[in-house]
Each structure stands twice: as C-alpha cells, then as structure tokens.
C-alpha cells in the first residue's frame, strides 16, 4: 500500500490548474511571459504518472545505473553482454527523463507560491528543477512513498536555498533566511489575528525565537534601496538627493570651522617652534590624536614637568592680547 496524500488524478488537476492560472496571470506584452508560456505548453504534453508507473520507472532507472556500473568496472564482458547492458542503460536514461518530465508541473505549482519575493518565476522554476533532479537521485521506491510526495520537500528546499543565494542584494546565510521568512509569516498571521502589529515579545512567544533576536531578524527582512533610484513624477532626481546626511556639517558650521582653523594657524605662528609643536601634539591639531605629557617629553628629550610648564606658559600667552581677541568669539 502506497502512502499518498492525494490521488494522481487530484495531483494532475491541481498541477494543470496551477499552470493555467499562471498562464492567465501573465502580462501579454512581457517577453518573459512568452518564455513562461512556451515552457508551460511544453511540460503539459507529458501525462502524469500513477504510483505504479513511478515504481516501474524507478526500477528501470535503478537497473540502468547498475548496468552502467557493470560496463564501467567489468573489463572482460563479451560484445553481446555489453550490448545488452547498453540497452538497459538507455532504458534507464529514458525512464529518468520520463519521470522528470512528468513532474515538471509539480515544480511550477510549488514555484508559483514563491513569486514576488525577489526572483522571477522562471528562475524559481529552474531552482525547483534542480531539487527535482536531486529527489530522483535520492528516491527509494521500496519505502512506499509516492515520488511526487517525496520530491515536494526537495523542490521546496532547492527553491528557498536559491532565493537565499540570489534574491537579496546582500546575501544572508540560508539558516538566517529561513528564520527571517518564518518570522515574517508569523508576523503577517498575528497582524490578521490581532488587528495590529505584534510586539517583539509576542512574536518571540509565538515563534520560539529569543526576543533579543527579533529586532535583528526584522531588520534583515527589509530589502535595501539604491540611493540612485529615480523618484518623483518625472523620475529625474535620485532618491539620495532627498535623504539628509545626519553626519554632514552644515554650510554655516563648515565656514566657521575653516575660519577657526585659519585663526589657530595664525595664533600658533606667533609662538616659537618648540611651543608650536608642543601645543599641536598636546591637542592633536594635526592628526586628531592628542599626546600625553610623557609622550611629548620623550619626543623632545624633556621631562614630563617641563612639557607641562611649556603648555602652561603658552596658554597664558593665548589668553591675552591679539591672540585672545582672535579666538574669543569661537568660545561663545
């Protein structure tokens, strides 16, 4: 007895209906739509299989693989035996193609559920087909499972992994993408149930994800937007032109900063060479890295106290006369 979730007739009807819905939804003017229609028309020509058909094809595939193994490892086979084995290999290859083609509509029906998440439908189908091939390689007909039921898991895994690798501008690890998708689904469901946005604590309780990770996962779920993206009714200006740089200096402050640096250079020029160097190093005027008294003392071969004395003398000079007048306005 085969463990099947749906009859072959039901699966056929569902796959055909899905293909028809996709065809109806396609934009008639889109070049990509034409490619999808050609693909759907092509895969619709192969009849779906019953459980018995799948077992028979799986047996032929297995026999073909074993025959190929014998041809590769047995060097003393006669010509007649080699011809017989080659025929079995061809039958196995044909059975493999038949099993694959009969389940392509299953891939389409599953891929359709992932549209609108950053990958075109044809790319989703391509990833799903890779999962279908992997399912054929791993399928064991002796377990009693229907192939389409078994293949569904592999197809879904291939699609979600493909999306994790290709659909995002910034690639995230697969396990992180799975968590992000899980949380996004739970968030949508809770919004429908509660009529409001769920709190981080509620999302944590429902998902089993630690509350301290919720904010990070929600942040990862947002797609980045290019600052060069055109916006406005005429799409003439890039988005970046409308976003304030919070770290940028205002024009007024930029002018004041430049005047301050000019006046500091003027004031320092009235000091002797060693006094200038001590003050520049002490306050990091050249590189933004203030030095300690000990560091400055080692550079000039002076004691810590002597450097402190020079600093004190310079500060006294800066508080009087024309020097003070130039710098006083910046302190207000």
XYZ file of C-alpha atoms in Angstrom:
332
model
C 0.000 0.000 0.000
C 1.426 3.366 -1.010
C 1.259 6.286 1.386
C -0.129 9.068 -0.795
C -1.549 12.402 0.261
C -3.583 12.917 -2.913
C -4.608 10.705 -5.810
C -2.772 11.019 -9.101
C -5.916 12.468 -10.656
C -6.104 15.152 -7.960
C -2.429 15.993 -8.423
C -2.905 16.209 -12.174
C -5.871 18.530 -11.791
C -4.013 20.741 -9.282
C -0.857 20.982 -11.403
C -2.832 21.718 -14.574
C -4.986 24.295 -12.794
C -1.877 25.991 -11.405
C -0.287 26.147 -14.848
C -3.499 27.614 -16.265
C -3.654 30.244 -13.505
C -0.053 31.232 -14.157
C -0.731 31.498 -17.880
C -3.789 33.677 -17.235
C -1.871 35.978 -14.884
C 0.989 36.655 -17.280
C 1.369 40.055 -18.878
C 0.701 39.519 -22.560
C 3.240 42.185 -23.522
C 6.090 40.836 -21.426
C 8.923 38.945 -23.191
C 9.361 36.880 -20.021
C 5.672 35.944 -20.203
C 6.195 34.463 -23.661
C 9.025 32.290 -22.353
C 6.876 31.067 -19.461
C 4.013 30.207 -21.825
C 6.329 28.242 -24.098
C 7.644 26.352 -21.076
C 4.154 25.623 -19.706
C 2.957 24.389 -23.091
C 5.970 22.106 -23.355
C 5.657 20.447 -19.963
C 1.898 19.989 -20.348
C 2.385 17.372 -23.061
C 3.664 14.684 -20.674
C 0.963 12.740 -18.827
C 1.149 12.471 -15.059
C 2.038 9.126 -13.522
C 0.271 6.732 -11.211
C 2.066 5.271 -8.205
C 2.585 2.028 -10.137
C 4.061 3.944 -13.076
C 6.510 5.694 -10.758
C 7.669 2.404 -9.251
C 8.185 0.886 -12.695
C 10.219 3.879 -13.870
C 12.252 3.886 -10.644
C 13.099 0.210 -11.198
C 14.284 0.938 -14.738
C 16.393 3.850 -13.505
C 17.985 1.640 -10.856
C 18.630 -1.111 -13.404
C 20.210 1.397 -15.778
C 22.537 2.710 -13.083
C 23.623 -0.810 -12.181
C 24.157 -1.698 -15.843
C 26.345 1.385 -16.262
C 28.317 0.335 -13.184
C 28.962 -3.086 -14.737
C 30.065 -1.537 -18.018
C 32.492 0.731 -16.168
C 34.005 -1.918 -13.893
C 33.871 -5.212 -15.819
C 36.544 -5.135 -18.494
C 36.111 -8.712 -19.788
C 32.470 -8.588 -20.834
C 31.618 -10.047 -24.223
C 30.216 -7.890 -27.003
C 26.742 -9.406 -26.687
C 26.657 -8.801 -22.913
C 27.880 -5.242 -23.400
C 25.158 -4.595 -25.962
C 22.522 -5.937 -23.543
C 23.798 -3.742 -20.712
C 23.962 -0.704 -23.001
C 20.304 -1.253 -23.887
C 19.412 -1.356 -20.172
C 21.351 1.892 -19.650
C 19.373 3.559 -22.455
C 16.101 2.343 -20.963
C 17.140 3.707 -17.576
C 18.019 7.071 -19.073
C 14.684 7.223 -20.886
C 12.856 6.313 -17.674
C 14.718 9.058 -15.829
C 13.690 11.631 -18.438
C 10.076 10.422 -18.316
C 9.917 10.654 -14.509
C 11.471 14.120 -14.623
C 9.183 15.485 -17.349
C 6.056 14.079 -15.707
C 6.782 16.048 -12.533
C 7.761 19.409 -14.025
C 4.237 20.713 -13.416
C 4.695 19.945 -9.729
C 7.742 22.229 -9.747
C 5.717 25.007 -11.390
C 2.899 24.703 -8.856
C 5.380 24.990 -5.972
C 7.472 27.758 -7.567
C 4.341 29.887 -8.075
C 3.980 30.185 -4.285
C 7.327 31.990 -4.021
C 6.764 34.692 -6.655
C 7.007 38.316 -5.605
C 9.976 37.719 -3.305
C 12.805 38.966 -5.488
C 13.218 36.197 -8.094
C 11.494 35.834 -11.496
C 9.204 32.832 -11.912
C 11.466 31.147 -14.471
C 14.417 31.371 -12.074
C 12.302 29.844 -9.296
C 11.312 27.019 -11.646
C 14.966 26.468 -12.560
C 15.915 26.120 -8.892
C 12.953 23.811 -8.305
C 14.003 21.605 -11.220
C 17.406 21.153 -9.579
C 15.582 19.976 -6.461
C 13.511 17.583 -8.575
C 16.683 16.074 -10.043
C 18.101 15.676 -6.546
C 14.881 13.964 -5.453
C 15.205 11.442 -8.295
C 18.741 10.639 -7.186
C 17.626 10.033 -3.586
C 14.239 8.364 -4.193
C 13.843 4.825 -2.853
C 10.697 3.247 -4.303
C 10.853 0.372 -1.796
C 9.874 2.753 1.041
C 6.315 3.015 -0.267
C 6.195 6.783 -0.744
C 4.768 8.345 -3.872
C 7.512 10.155 -5.754
C 5.654 13.467 -6.013
C 5.116 13.487 -2.240
C 8.804 12.771 -1.655
C 10.007 15.257 -4.281
C 7.970 18.147 -2.854
C 10.370 18.541 0.076
C 13.461 18.604 -2.165
C 11.861 21.075 -4.585
C 10.894 23.463 -1.799
C 14.349 23.236 -0.259
C 16.036 23.986 -3.595
C 13.787 26.991 -4.223
C 14.272 28.511 -0.764
C 18.036 27.990 -0.930
C 18.131 29.535 -4.387
C 16.217 32.538 -3.087
C 18.634 32.860 -0.165
C 21.582 32.920 -2.580
C 20.193 35.067 -5.383
C 17.137 37.121 -4.452
C 18.820 39.503 -1.998
C 21.202 42.328 -2.802
C 23.103 41.414 0.363
C 23.370 37.652 0.706
C 22.331 36.141 4.030
C 23.180 32.643 5.298
C 20.482 30.090 4.458
C 19.613 29.407 8.108
C 19.146 33.137 8.687
C 16.892 33.481 5.631
C 14.757 30.618 6.929
C 14.375 32.389 10.282
C 13.561 35.698 8.575
C 10.898 34.045 6.394
C 9.419 32.204 9.373
C 9.200 35.391 11.414
C 7.710 37.360 8.506
C 4.992 34.719 8.071
C 4.167 34.693 11.798
C 4.110 38.498 11.846
C 1.559 38.582 8.996
C -0.627 35.957 10.649
C -0.577 37.726 14.023
C -1.422 41.055 12.383
C -4.513 39.452 10.866
C -5.499 37.871 14.179
C -4.826 40.867 16.439
C -5.734 43.683 14.071
C -2.451 45.416 14.960
C 1.292 44.900 14.750
C 2.531 42.263 17.193
C 5.124 43.315 19.756
C 8.590 41.773 19.816
C 7.616 39.837 22.945
C 4.502 38.400 21.259
C 6.485 37.435 18.166
C 9.097 35.770 20.354
C 6.497 33.740 22.233
C 4.767 32.618 19.043
C 7.934 31.819 17.061
C 10.162 30.460 19.815
C 12.899 32.897 18.750
C 14.646 34.763 21.614
C 13.189 38.243 21.985
C 16.621 39.874 21.691
C 16.942 38.452 18.138
C 13.548 39.633 16.896
C 14.605 43.203 16.048
C 17.685 41.991 14.137
C 15.653 39.499 12.095
C 13.029 42.120 11.255
C 15.829 44.436 10.131
C 17.234 41.682 7.882
C 13.803 41.225 6.277
C 13.960 44.699 4.730
C 15.372 44.931 1.224
C 17.987 47.650 0.642
C 17.049 50.520 -1.661
C 19.502 52.148 -4.052
C 20.193 55.827 -3.402
C 20.457 56.197 -7.194
C 16.860 55.027 -7.716
C 14.950 57.750 -9.630
C 11.958 59.214 -7.762
C 9.329 61.868 -8.345
C 6.677 62.199 -11.002
C 9.287 62.719 -13.720
C 11.838 60.370 -12.116
C 14.543 62.945 -12.745
C 16.134 63.071 -9.289
C 17.803 60.187 -7.403
C 16.465 59.154 -4.012
C 19.737 60.152 -2.361
C 19.030 63.827 -3.087
C 16.080 63.723 -0.676
C 17.808 61.987 2.244
C 19.518 64.125 4.853
C 23.013 63.129 5.911
C 22.796 63.419 9.686
C 26.597 63.404 9.941
C 27.176 66.085 7.321
C 28.295 69.530 8.520
C 26.013 72.453 7.713
C 27.323 75.178 5.413
C 27.439 77.647 8.321
C 29.399 75.282 10.547
C 31.757 74.444 7.682
C 32.593 78.143 7.243
C 33.081 78.630 10.990
C 35.328 75.557 11.166
C 37.502 76.826 8.325
C 37.807 80.295 9.921
C 38.730 78.722 13.253
C 41.499 76.649 11.675
C 42.814 79.743 9.896
C 42.920 81.756 13.128
C 44.533 78.903 15.055
C 47.281 78.690 12.436
C 47.793 82.477 12.707
C 47.974 82.384 16.522
C 50.366 79.423 16.586
C 52.637 81.196 14.117
C 53.279 83.859 16.786
C 54.842 81.227 19.076
C 58.352 79.822 18.840
C 58.914 76.495 17.054
C 59.022 74.261 20.150
C 55.908 75.873 21.667
C 54.020 75.317 18.412
C 54.989 71.635 18.273
C 54.106 71.015 21.923
C 50.632 72.551 21.529
C 49.987 70.762 18.227
C 50.902 67.398 19.765
C 49.169 68.036 23.090
C 45.802 68.819 21.459
C 46.156 66.641 18.336
C 45.726 69.596 15.993
C 47.393 67.859 13.051
C 46.046 64.304 13.227
C 43.281 64.368 15.838
C 45.358 62.238 18.258
C 46.229 64.153 21.485
C 49.556 63.060 23.075
C 50.279 62.691 26.778
C 52.905 64.743 28.593
C 55.150 61.661 28.755
C 54.880 61.014 25.009
C 55.739 64.623 24.154
C 58.609 64.635 26.651
C 60.187 61.578 25.002
C 59.948 63.202 21.563
C 61.789 66.341 22.706
C 64.036 64.812 25.374
C 62.232 66.791 28.099
C 60.810 65.825 31.451
C 57.076 65.497 31.957
C 57.050 68.572 34.185
C 58.978 70.673 31.659
C 56.389 69.861 28.984
C 53.614 70.807 31.406
C 55.406 74.104 32.105
C 55.664 74.910 28.379
C 51.984 74.129 27.910
C 51.044 76.386 30.828
C 53.169 79.265 29.515
C 51.614 79.004 26.059
C 48.076 79.005 27.462
C 48.857 82.182 29.400
C 50.050 83.844 26.178
C 46.887 82.766 24.327
C 44.629 84.372 26.941
C 45.980 87.879 26.404
C 46.360 90.433 23.646
C 45.603 89.990 19.965
C 45.808 86.204 20.225
C 42.898 86.103 22.698
C 40.864 88.542 20.616
C 41.080 86.290 17.558
C 39.936 83.150 19.397
C 37.475 84.586 21.931
C 34.494 84.688 19.543
C 34.701 80.920 18.922
C 34.255 80.194 22.636
C 30.847 81.882 22.797
